[in-house]
Coordinates of C-alpha atoms and ligand atoms in Angstrom, one line a residue:
V1 CA -40.9 -56.2 -58.6
P2 CA -41.9 -52.9 -60.0
D3 CA -43.3 -52.9 -63.5
I4 CA -40.6 -51.7 -66.0
R5 CA -42.2 -50.0 -69.0
M6 CA -40.2 -50.2 -72.1
T7 CA -40.9 -49.9 -75.8
T8 CA -40.0 -52.9 -77.8
A9 CA -37.1 -51.1 -79.4
I10 CA -35.3 -51.1 -76.0
H11 CA -36.6 -54.4 -75.0
D12 CA -33.7 -56.0 -76.5
E13 CA -31.2 -57.4 -73.9
R14 CA -28.1 -56.4 -75.7
H15 CA -29.3 -52.9 -76.3
F16 CA -30.3 -52.6 -72.6
A17 CA -26.8 -53.8 -71.5
R18 CA -25.2 -51.1 -73.8
I19 CA -27.3 -48.4 -72.2
V20 CA -26.2 -49.4 -68.8
S21 CA -22.6 -49.9 -69.8
L22 CA -22.3 -46.5 -71.5
A23 CA -24.2 -44.4 -69.0
A24 CA -22.2 -41.4 -67.6
D25 CA -23.4 -42.1 -64.1
A26 CA -21.6 -44.9 -62.2
I27 CA -23.8 -48.0 -62.2
I28 CA -22.5 -50.7 -59.8
C29 CA -24.1 -54.0 -58.8
V30 CA -23.1 -56.1 -55.8
D31 CA -24.1 -59.6 -54.8
K32 CA -25.2 -60.8 -51.4
E33 CA -21.5 -61.0 -50.3
H34 CA -21.2 -57.3 -51.3
R35 CA -18.8 -58.1 -54.1
I36 CA -18.9 -56.1 -57.3
T37 CA -20.6 -57.9 -60.1
L38 CA -21.2 -55.0 -62.5
F39 CA -19.0 -51.9 -63.1
N40 CA -20.0 -49.7 -66.0
Y41 CA -18.0 -47.2 -68.0
G42 CA -19.4 -44.3 -65.8
A43 CA -18.1 -46.2 -62.8
E44 CA -14.6 -46.6 -64.4
R45 CA -14.5 -42.9 -65.1
T46 CA -15.8 -41.9 -61.7
F47 CA -13.6 -44.1 -59.6
G48 CA -10.5 -44.6 -61.7
Y49 CA -10.7 -48.4 -61.5
S50 CA -11.1 -50.4 -64.7
A51 CA -14.0 -52.8 -64.7
H52 CA -11.4 -55.6 -64.8
E53 CA -9.9 -54.4 -61.5
A54 CA -13.2 -53.8 -59.8
L55 CA -15.2 -56.9 -60.6
G56 CA -15.2 -59.5 -57.8
E57 CA -13.7 -57.0 -55.3
P58 CA -15.7 -56.0 -52.1
I59 CA -17.7 -52.8 -52.5
E60 CA -15.6 -51.4 -49.6
I61 CA -12.8 -50.4 -52.0
L62 CA -15.1 -47.6 -53.1
I63 CA -15.8 -46.3 -49.6
P64 CA -13.5 -44.1 -47.5
D65 CA -12.0 -46.0 -44.5
R66 CA -13.9 -44.0 -41.9
F67 CA -17.3 -44.9 -43.5
R68 CA -16.6 -48.6 -44.1
A69 CA -17.8 -49.9 -40.8
G70 CA -21.1 -48.1 -41.0
H71 CA -21.7 -49.0 -44.6
G72 CA -22.1 -52.7 -44.2
A73 CA -24.8 -52.2 -41.5
H74 CA -26.6 -49.7 -43.7
V75 CA -26.7 -52.0 -46.7
R76 CA -28.0 -54.9 -44.5
R77 CA -30.7 -52.7 -43.1
F78 CA -31.7 -51.6 -46.6
A79 CA -31.8 -55.2 -47.7
A80 CA -34.2 -56.0 -45.0
S81 CA -36.4 -52.9 -45.5
A82 CA -39.6 -52.5 -47.4
P83 CA -38.8 -50.0 -50.2
A84 CA -37.0 -51.4 -53.2
A85 CA -35.1 -48.2 -54.0
R86 CA -34.0 -45.0 -52.1
L87 CA -31.5 -42.2 -51.9
M88 CA -28.3 -43.0 -50.0
G89 CA -26.8 -40.9 -47.3
D90 CA -28.0 -37.9 -45.3
R91 CA -29.7 -35.3 -47.5
G92 CA -28.9 -37.5 -50.5
A93 CA -25.1 -37.1 -50.3
I94 CA -22.4 -39.6 -49.5
H95 CA -18.7 -39.8 -49.6
A96 CA -16.9 -42.1 -52.1
R97 CA -13.3 -43.0 -52.7
R98 CA -11.3 -43.1 -55.9
K99 CA -8.6 -45.6 -56.7
D100 CA -6.0 -43.0 -55.9
G101 CA -7.4 -42.7 -52.4
S102 CA -9.0 -39.2 -53.0
E103 CA -12.5 -38.7 -51.7
F104 CA -15.4 -37.0 -53.4
P105 CA -19.0 -36.1 -52.6
A106 CA -21.6 -38.1 -54.5
E107 CA -25.3 -38.4 -54.9
A108 CA -26.4 -42.0 -55.1
T109 CA -29.5 -44.2 -55.1
I110 CA -29.6 -47.9 -54.1
S111 CA -32.1 -50.4 -55.4
R112 CA -32.8 -54.0 -54.6
T113 CA -33.7 -56.8 -57.0
T114 CA -33.3 -60.5 -57.2
V115 CA -31.7 -62.4 -60.0
N116 CA -32.2 -66.2 -60.1
G117 CA -33.4 -66.0 -56.4
D118 CA -30.2 -64.2 -55.3
P119 CA -30.4 -60.6 -54.0
V120 CA -28.6 -58.0 -56.1
M121 CA -28.0 -54.4 -55.0
T122 CA -27.6 -51.7 -57.6
V123 CA -26.0 -48.4 -56.9
I124 CA -26.3 -45.5 -59.3
L125 CA -23.9 -42.7 -58.3
R126 CA -22.9 -39.3 -59.6
D127 CA -19.8 -37.2 -58.6
I128 CA -21.2 -33.9 -57.3
T129 CA -17.9 -32.2 -56.6
P130 CA -18.6 -29.2 -58.9
Q131 CA -22.0 -28.6 -57.3
V132 CA -20.6 -28.8 -53.8
M133 CA -17.8 -26.5 -54.6
A134 CA -20.1 -24.0 -56.2
R135 CA -22.4 -24.1 -53.1
E136 CA -19.4 -23.6 -50.8
Q137 CA -18.2 -20.7 -52.9
L138 CA -21.7 -19.2 -52.7
E139 CA -21.9 -19.7 -49.0
K140 CA -18.5 -18.1 -48.5
M141 CA -19.6 -15.1 -50.6
V142 CA -22.8 -14.8 -48.6
A143 CA -21.0 -15.0 -45.3
E144 CA -18.5 -12.4 -46.5
R145 CA -21.2 -10.0 -47.7
T146 CA -23.1 -10.5 -44.4
R147 CA -20.1 -9.6 -42.5
E148 CA -19.6 -6.5 -44.6
L149 CA -23.2 -5.5 -44.1
Q150 CA -23.0 -6.0 -40.4
Q151 CA -20.0 -3.8 -40.3
E152 CA -21.8 -1.2 -42.3
I153 CA -24.8 -1.4 -40.0
R154 CA -22.6 -0.9 -37.0
H155 CA -21.0 2.1 -38.6
R156 CA -24.4 3.6 -39.3
E157 CA -25.6 2.9 -35.8
D158 CA -22.6 4.6 -34.4
A159 CA -23.1 7.6 -36.7
Q160 CA -26.8 7.7 -35.8
E161 CA -26.0 7.6 -32.1
Q162 CA -23.6 10.5 -32.5
L163 CA -26.2 12.4 -34.4
V164 CA -28.9 11.8 -31.8
R165 CA -26.5 12.9 -29.1
I166 CA -25.6 16.1 -30.9
Q167 CA -29.2 16.9 -31.7
R168 CA -29.9 16.5 -28.1
L169 CA -27.2 19.0 -27.3
E170 CA -28.6 21.3 -29.9
A171 CA -32.0 21.1 -28.3
F172 CA -30.5 21.8 -24.9
G173 CA -28.8 24.7 -26.5
Q174 CA -32.0 26.2 -27.8
L175 CA -33.6 26.0 -24.3
T176 CA -30.7 27.3 -22.3
G177 CA -29.9 29.9 -24.8
G178 CA -33.3 31.6 -24.3
V179 CA -33.1 31.4 -20.6
A180 CA -29.6 32.6 -20.4
H181 CA -30.4 35.5 -22.6
D182 CA -33.3 36.6 -20.3
F183 CA -31.1 36.1 -17.3
N184 CA -28.4 38.3 -18.8
N185 CA -30.8 41.1 -19.2
L186 CA -32.1 40.6 -15.6
L187 CA -28.5 40.6 -14.3
T188 CA -27.7 43.8 -16.3
V189 CA -30.7 45.5 -14.6
I190 CA -29.8 44.2 -11.2
G191 CA -26.1 45.0 -11.6
G192 CA -26.7 48.5 -13.0
N193 CA -29.0 49.5 -10.2
L194 CA -26.7 48.2 -7.6
E195 CA -24.0 50.4 -9.1
L196 CA -26.3 53.3 -8.9
L197 CA -27.1 52.6 -5.3
K198 CA -23.4 52.3 -4.6
D199 CA -22.8 55.8 -6.0
R200 CA -25.5 57.3 -3.9
M201 CA -24.4 55.4 -0.8
T202 CA -24.4 57.6 2.3
D203 CA -23.6 55.0 5.0
E204 CA -20.3 53.0 5.0
R205 CA -22.1 50.1 6.5
Q206 CA -24.0 49.7 3.2
A207 CA -20.8 49.0 1.3
K208 CA -20.4 45.3 2.4
P209 CA -23.9 44.0 1.4
L210 CA -23.8 46.0 -1.9
N211 CA -20.4 44.6 -2.8
R212 CA -21.6 41.0 -2.0
A213 CA -24.6 41.5 -4.2
L214 CA -22.4 42.9 -7.0
D215 CA -20.0 39.9 -6.7
A216 CA -23.0 37.6 -7.1
V217 CA -24.1 39.5 -10.1
S218 CA -20.7 39.0 -11.8
M219 CA -20.7 35.3 -10.9
G220 CA -24.2 35.0 -12.4
A221 CA -22.9 36.8 -15.5
R222 CA -20.0 34.4 -15.9
L223 CA -22.5 31.5 -15.6
T224 CA -24.8 32.9 -18.3
Q225 CA -21.8 33.6 -20.4
R226 CA -20.9 29.9 -20.5
L227 CA -24.5 29.0 -21.1
L228 CA -24.6 31.4 -24.0
S229 CA -21.4 30.0 -25.3
F230 CA -22.9 26.5 -25.2
A231 CA -26.0 27.8 -26.9
R232 CA -23.8 29.3 -29.5
R233 CA -25.3 32.7 -28.8
N234 CA -22.0 34.2 -27.8
R235 CA -21.0 37.2 -29.7
L236 CA -17.7 35.9 -31.0
E237 CA -14.9 38.1 -32.2
P238 CA -12.9 35.9 -34.5
Q239 CA -9.4 36.8 -35.5
V240 CA -6.6 35.1 -37.4
L241 CA -4.8 33.3 -34.6
D242 CA -1.6 31.2 -34.2
L243 CA -2.7 28.6 -31.6
N244 CA 1.0 28.0 -30.8
A245 CA 1.2 31.6 -29.6
E246 CA -2.0 31.2 -27.6
V247 CA -0.6 28.1 -25.8
V248 CA 2.8 29.7 -25.1
G249 CA 0.9 32.7 -23.7
I250 CA -1.1 30.7 -21.2
I251 CA 1.2 27.8 -20.2
D252 CA 3.2 29.7 -17.5
M253 CA 0.0 30.8 -15.9
L254 CA -1.2 27.1 -15.9
R255 CA 2.1 26.0 -14.4
R256 CA 1.7 28.5 -11.6
S257 CA -2.0 27.8 -10.9
L258 CA -2.3 24.0 -11.3
G259 CA 0.3 23.2 -8.7
E260 CA 3.6 21.3 -8.6
S261 CA 2.2 17.8 -8.7
I262 CA 1.1 18.3 -12.3
D263 CA 3.8 18.3 -14.9
I264 CA 2.8 20.4 -17.8
S265 CA 4.5 20.2 -21.2
S266 CA 3.6 21.2 -24.8
V267 CA 4.3 19.7 -28.2
L268 CA 3.7 22.5 -30.8
A269 CA 3.8 21.8 -34.5
P270 CA 6.4 24.1 -36.1
D271 CA 4.5 24.6 -39.4
L272 CA 1.1 25.1 -37.8
W273 CA -1.6 26.7 -39.9
N274 CA -3.5 29.8 -38.6
V275 CA -7.0 29.5 -37.5
R276 CA -9.9 32.0 -37.4
A277 CA -11.3 32.0 -33.9
D278 CA -12.1 34.2 -30.9
P279 CA -8.9 34.4 -28.8
S280 CA -10.7 34.9 -25.5
Q281 CA -12.8 31.7 -26.2
V282 CA -9.7 29.7 -27.1
E283 CA -8.1 30.8 -23.9
N284 CA -11.2 29.9 -22.0
A285 CA -11.2 26.5 -23.6
I286 CA -7.6 25.8 -22.7
L287 CA -8.2 26.9 -19.1
N288 CA -11.3 24.8 -18.7
L289 CA -9.7 21.7 -20.2
A290 CA -6.6 22.1 -18.0
I291 CA -8.8 22.4 -14.9
N292 CA -10.7 19.3 -15.9
A293 CA -7.4 17.5 -16.3
R294 CA -6.2 18.7 -12.9
D295 CA -9.5 17.5 -11.3
A296 CA -8.9 14.1 -13.0
M297 CA -5.5 13.8 -11.4
P298 CA -5.9 14.4 -7.7
G299 CA -2.6 12.6 -7.0
G300 CA -0.7 14.5 -9.7
G301 CA 0.2 13.5 -13.2
R302 CA 1.1 14.8 -16.6
L303 CA -0.7 17.3 -18.8
V304 CA 0.3 17.7 -22.4
I305 CA -0.9 20.5 -24.7
E306 CA -0.4 19.6 -28.3
T307 CA -1.1 21.4 -31.6
S308 CA -1.1 19.9 -35.0
N309 CA -2.5 20.4 -38.5
A310 CA -5.3 18.0 -39.3
K311 CA -6.6 17.1 -42.7
V312 CA -10.1 15.8 -42.4
D313 CA -11.2 13.3 -45.1
G314 CA -13.9 10.7 -45.4
A315 CA -11.9 7.9 -43.8
F316 CA -11.0 10.2 -40.9
L317 CA -14.7 10.8 -40.2
K318 CA -15.4 7.1 -40.2
L319 CA -12.9 6.6 -37.4
S320 CA -13.7 9.6 -35.3
S321 CA -16.8 10.9 -33.6
G322 CA -16.5 14.1 -35.6
E323 CA -19.3 13.0 -37.9
L324 CA -20.4 16.5 -38.3
L325 CA -17.1 18.0 -39.3
P326 CA -17.0 18.9 -43.0
P327 CA -13.9 17.6 -44.8
G328 CA -11.1 20.2 -45.0
D329 CA -8.1 21.6 -43.2
Y330 CA -8.2 22.1 -39.4
V331 CA -5.9 22.8 -36.6
R332 CA -6.1 20.5 -33.7
L333 CA -5.5 21.6 -30.2
S334 CA -5.3 18.6 -27.9
I335 CA -5.1 18.6 -24.1
S336 CA -4.2 15.2 -22.6
D337 CA -3.9 14.0 -19.0
T338 CA -2.9 10.9 -17.2
G339 CA -5.9 11.0 -15.0
T340 CA -8.8 8.7 -14.2
G341 CA -10.3 8.7 -17.6
M342 CA -14.0 8.6 -18.2
P343 CA -16.2 5.5 -18.2
P344 CA -18.5 5.2 -21.3
E345 CA -21.6 6.5 -19.5
V346 CA -19.7 9.7 -18.4
L347 CA -18.1 10.1 -21.9
A348 CA -21.6 9.9 -23.5
R349 CA -22.9 12.8 -21.5
A350 CA -19.8 14.9 -20.9
F351 CA -20.9 17.7 -23.3
E352 CA -24.3 18.0 -21.8
P353 CA -24.8 21.3 -19.9
F354 CA -25.0 20.8 -16.2
F355 CA -23.6 17.2 -16.4
T356 CA -21.0 16.9 -13.8
T357 CA -19.6 14.1 -11.6
K358 CA -18.1 16.6 -9.3
E359 CA -19.4 17.4 -5.8
P360 CA -22.0 20.2 -5.5
G361 CA -20.2 23.5 -5.6
K362 CA -17.1 22.1 -7.3
G363 CA -18.4 21.9 -10.9
T364 CA -21.3 23.4 -12.8
G365 CA -21.1 20.9 -15.7
L366 CA -20.8 23.8 -18.1
G367 CA -17.1 23.5 -19.0
L368 CA -17.2 21.1 -21.9
A369 CA -20.7 22.2 -22.9
S370 CA -19.4 25.8 -23.5
I371 CA -16.3 24.5 -25.4
F372 CA -18.6 22.4 -27.5
G373 CA -20.8 25.3 -28.4
F374 CA -17.8 27.6 -29.1
A375 CA -16.2 24.9 -31.4
R376 CA -19.4 24.4 -33.3
Q377 CA -20.1 28.1 -33.6
S378 CA -16.6 28.5 -35.0
G379 CA -17.1 25.8 -37.6
G380 CA -15.1 23.2 -35.8
H381 CA -15.7 20.4 -33.4
V382 CA -14.6 18.7 -30.2
T383 CA -13.9 15.0 -29.7
I384 CA -12.8 13.1 -26.6
Y385 CA -10.7 10.1 -26.4
S386 CA -10.6 8.5 -23.0
E387 CA -9.5 5.2 -21.4
V388 CA -10.5 4.5 -17.8
G389 CA -7.3 4.3 -15.7
S390 CA -5.0 5.7 -18.5
G391 CA -6.2 9.2 -19.1
T392 CA -8.1 11.5 -21.4
T393 CA -7.4 13.5 -24.6
V394 CA -9.7 16.3 -25.6
N395 CA -9.3 17.4 -29.2
L396 CA -10.5 20.8 -30.3
Y397 CA -10.7 21.2 -34.0
L398 CA -10.8 24.7 -35.4
P399 CA -11.0 25.5 -39.1
R400 CA -7.8 26.7 -40.9
S401 CA -7.9 30.4 -41.6
G402 CA -8.6 31.0 -45.3
G403 CA -10.2 27.6 -45.6
A404 CA -8.7 24.7 -47.6
S405 CA -6.8 26.7 -50.1
E406 CA -5.7 25.3 -53.4
G407 CA -2.2 25.4 -52.0
A408 CA -3.2 22.9 -49.4
E409 CA -4.8 20.7 -52.1
A410 CA -1.6 20.8 -54.1
A411 CA 0.5 20.0 -51.1
R412 CA -1.7 17.2 -50.2
D413 CA -1.5 15.7 -53.7
A414 CA 2.2 16.1 -53.7
A415 CA 2.5 14.5 -50.3
A416 CA 0.3 11.6 -51.4
G417 CA 2.5 11.2 -54.5
A418 CA 5.8 11.4 -52.7
A419 CA 4.6 9.1 -50.0
R420 CA 3.9 6.3 -52.3
P421 CA 7.4 5.0 -53.0
A422 CA 6.9 1.3 -53.2
K423 CA 4.6 -1.6 -52.4
L424 CA 5.4 -2.6 -48.8
R425 CA 4.3 -5.6 -46.8
I426 CA 2.8 -4.2 -43.7
L427 CA 1.7 -6.0 -40.6
V428 CA -1.2 -4.3 -39.0
V429 CA -1.8 -4.8 -35.3
E430 CA -5.1 -3.5 -34.0
D431 CA -7.6 -5.0 -31.6
N432 CA -10.7 -3.2 -32.8
A433 CA -12.1 -5.1 -35.7
D434 CA -13.7 -2.1 -37.4
V435 CA -10.6 0.0 -37.2
R436 CA -8.5 -2.9 -38.4
E437 CA -10.7 -3.4 -41.5
T438 CA -10.6 0.3 -42.3
T439 CA -6.9 0.4 -41.8
I440 CA -6.4 -2.6 -44.1
D441 CA -8.6 -0.9 -46.8
R442 CA -6.6 2.3 -46.5
L443 CA -3.2 0.7 -46.7
E444 CA -4.3 -1.5 -49.6
G445 CA -5.6 1.7 -51.2
L446 CA -2.1 3.1 -50.9
G447 CA -0.8 0.1 -52.8
H448 CA 0.6 -2.0 -49.9
A449 CA 0.1 -5.7 -49.1
V450 CA -1.3 -6.1 -45.6
T451 CA -1.3 -8.8 -43.0
A452 CA -3.3 -8.2 -39.9
C453 CA -3.7 -9.5 -36.4
D454 CA -5.5 -8.4 -33.3
G455 CA -2.8 -8.1 -30.7
A456 CA 0.9 -7.8 -29.8
S457 CA 1.5 -11.5 -29.0
A458 CA -0.1 -12.6 -32.3
A459 CA 2.2 -10.0 -34.1
M460 CA 5.2 -11.5 -32.3
D461 CA 4.1 -14.9 -33.6
I462 CA 3.8 -13.7 -37.1
L463 CA 7.2 -11.9 -37.0
G464 CA 8.8 -15.0 -35.6
R465 CA 7.5 -17.1 -38.6
R466 CA 7.8 -14.6 -41.4
S467 CA 10.8 -12.6 -42.6
D468 CA 9.1 -10.6 -45.4
I469 CA 7.5 -7.9 -43.3
D470 CA 8.7 -4.4 -44.3
L471 CA 6.9 -2.4 -41.6
V472 CA 4.8 -2.9 -38.5
F473 CA 1.8 -0.6 -37.9
S474 CA 0.4 -1.1 -34.5
D475 CA -2.2 0.4 -32.2
V476 CA -0.8 1.3 -28.7
V477 CA -3.6 0.6 -26.2
M478 CA -5.0 -2.8 -26.9
A479 CA -7.1 -5.1 -24.8
G480 CA -5.4 -8.2 -23.5
G481 CA -2.0 -7.5 -21.9
L482 CA 0.7 -6.3 -24.3
S483 CA 0.6 -2.8 -25.8
G484 CA 2.0 -1.5 -29.0
L485 CA 4.9 -0.1 -27.0
D486 CA 5.7 -3.5 -25.6
L487 CA 5.7 -4.8 -29.2
A488 CA 8.0 -2.0 -30.3
A489 CA 10.4 -2.7 -27.3
W490 CA 10.4 -6.4 -28.2
M491 CA 11.1 -5.6 -31.8
A492 CA 14.0 -3.3 -30.9
T493 CA 15.8 -6.3 -29.6
K494 CA 14.4 -9.2 -31.6
K495 CA 13.7 -7.6 -35.0
P496 CA 15.8 -4.4 -35.0
G497 CA 15.7 -4.1 -38.8
I498 CA 11.9 -3.7 -39.1
P499 CA 10.6 -0.2 -38.6
V500 CA 7.6 0.3 -36.4
L501 CA 4.9 3.0 -36.7
L502 CA 2.5 3.3 -33.7
T503 CA -0.9 4.8 -33.6
S504 CA -3.0 6.0 -30.7
G505 CA -5.7 8.4 -29.7
F506 CA -3.3 9.6 -27.0
T507 CA -0.5 12.1 -27.7
E508 CA 3.1 11.0 -28.1
E509 CA 4.2 12.9 -25.1
L510 CA 1.8 11.1 -22.9
L511 CA 2.7 7.6 -24.1
A512 CA 6.4 8.1 -24.2
V513 CA 6.4 8.1 -20.4
S514 CA 5.8 4.4 -20.3
A515 CA 8.0 3.6 -23.3
G516 CA 10.9 1.3 -22.5
A517 CA 14.5 1.5 -23.7
G518 CA 15.5 1.7 -27.4
P519 CA 14.7 4.4 -29.9
K520 CA 11.4 6.1 -29.5
P521 CA 8.9 4.7 -32.0
R522 CA 7.1 7.1 -34.3
L523 CA 3.5 7.8 -33.4
L524 CA 0.5 8.7 -35.6
R525 CA -2.3 10.3 -33.8
K526 CA -5.8 8.8 -34.2
P527 CA -7.9 9.7 -36.1
Y528 CA -5.8 10.5 -39.1
A529 CA -6.3 11.3 -42.8
T530 CA -5.1 8.8 -45.4
V531 CA -2.5 11.3 -46.6
E532 CA -1.2 11.6 -43.0
L533 CA -0.9 7.8 -42.8
A534 CA 1.1 7.8 -46.1
E535 CA 3.4 10.5 -44.8
A536 CA 3.9 8.8 -41.5
I537 CA 4.9 5.6 -43.3
A538 CA 7.3 7.4 -45.5
R539 CA 8.9 9.2 -42.6
T540 CA 9.2 6.0 -40.6
L541 CA 11.0 4.3 -43.4
D542 CA 13.1 7.4 -44.0
R543 CA 14.3 7.4 -40.4
E544 CA 15.1 3.7 -40.6
E545 CA 17.3 4.2 -43.6
R546 CA 19.3 7.0 -42.0
Ligands
ATP601 N1 -10.0 15.3 -18.3 C1 -11.0 14.6 -17.7 N2 -10.8 13.4 -17.1 C2 -11.8 12.7 -16.6 N3 -13.1 13.1 -16.6 C3 -13.4 14.3 -17.2 C4 -12.4 15.1 -17.8 N4 -13.0 16.2 -18.3 C5 -14.3 16.1 -18.0 N5 -14.5 15.0 -17.3 C6 -15.9 14.5 -16.9 O1 -16.9 15.2 -17.6 C7 -17.7 15.9 -16.7 C8 -18.1 17.2 -17.3 O2 -17.0 18.1 -17.5 P1 -17.3 19.7 -17.6 O3 -16.0 20.4 -17.8 O4 -18.4 19.9 -18.6 O5 -18.0 20.0 -16.2 P2 -17.3 20.0 -14.8 O6 -15.8 20.1 -14.9 O7 -17.8 18.9 -14.0 O8 -17.8 21.4 -14.2 P3 -17.3 22.9 -14.7 O9 -16.3 22.7 -15.8 O10 -18.5 23.6 -15.1 O11 -16.6 23.4 -13.5 C9 -16.8 16.1 -15.4 O12 -17.6 16.3 -14.3 C10 -16.1 14.8 -15.4 O13 -16.8 13.7 -14.9
MG602 MG1 -14.9 21.4 -16.3

């Protein structure tokens, strides 16, 4: 028996009994039959039994059912073991049961003594619910923060990757620019002298080789032109342009030259801003993109040319690859096709000069590179959205002429204000976790209450259970079976009262092909500015009300 040290003041049995009886911790003794023989005030408070009710009862009444079987064995093992006292449970925590049946976590020690030759076990126990709750709370917070950080890291890695890619292109540009410049000079000399020779030609038989050589010079000049364009060394002649007019001017020629198997259409924004850009380069870009689209659709398909105003803000940049586009007003020219699409490894290199997947002689790999250079030199950017098997959209962003005027700012503010009518309950359907989180943030920022899920079938589930959703905002192309269009079609019959707003990197024209019956759902092009999101929501509701 361990030596108990006490001063004489406490060494008074009644005083000692009072200390035990009043202790805030539960102190419980059991006899060799495991019946309760002592139940102090702390035990009454902790367990909800009065001492009167507990005394003489088996200790099992304080143990949750599922632990009872194990408990007897534990106590017997302890009774037979060497140490006289120890912590109970794994990591010092056990589960105990109150009179009302509720369970709580507890920290407990058990000790063994003998009284008049009979063994007595004493358990001293403390309810640690508050500590456990605090710990769980903390763990939850840590987990949440970790998740946020991981997301942030992913965003940064993506941005970094973009930057590296673009820096690589810039380095390429530096190199090719110099070479192309020298080549241009050489070609000028060669071409000029061939012309001179042609003038002085005396023998008709000399005409053929001279013309062949001159043709080669002009082909070489076209090539260096594209290289210079990529290297941003082209002498641009920017003018104030209406891109709609440019598209209208070129579309007939495209129809004639691309062949009948390709259906060409355009969606031109009626209130399109003007841009400042070199018209011949714009035309060149449209031609190159259309030819790429044709090459991606050997069996025919659809080609859509779309123009729209684009407001670039911080959230927009987060969602697009246009990391290097300064916020402001742009006009977007999009060329979409229903072709093969690009696998990620092709997409990653598509802007590199001389990168081509086409047979030798078919492609030089300078098309996208030169468009990239032209866009950057003009203060804009190019992005590609592509899905293997579905098609490709190339977006060319050119800065609005006159820059982001105060008028635009005012209109934007007005739109943002007007588009904030009420707090809506919005169901967001998006399979990409990052995009989903960002969308939730933006919608909540607009004052809406958001429920989110990662696919069309989950959305149908939620819509089946809940009747308080005001609007569904869904991605179109999602991994795993059903698309946003399928969801919209399902809703048209099952939930006709709830408006749907779809979003996609593809253009409306392109997606509408596969849309089923029912009214055509509204579509918001990705990436979009928050104000565009607000406007689209307002317009979707508006249409529903009419
Ligand atoms: N619309 C598209 N659909 C699928 N893949 C495309 C599309 N546009 C470009 N690509 C891919 O990107 C590569 C690079 O395109 P780019 O226009 O720079 O060169 P190219 O078309 O191969 O040659 P060039 O334009 O000089 O004749 C293409 O070879 C192709 O693999
Ligand atoms: Mg090309």
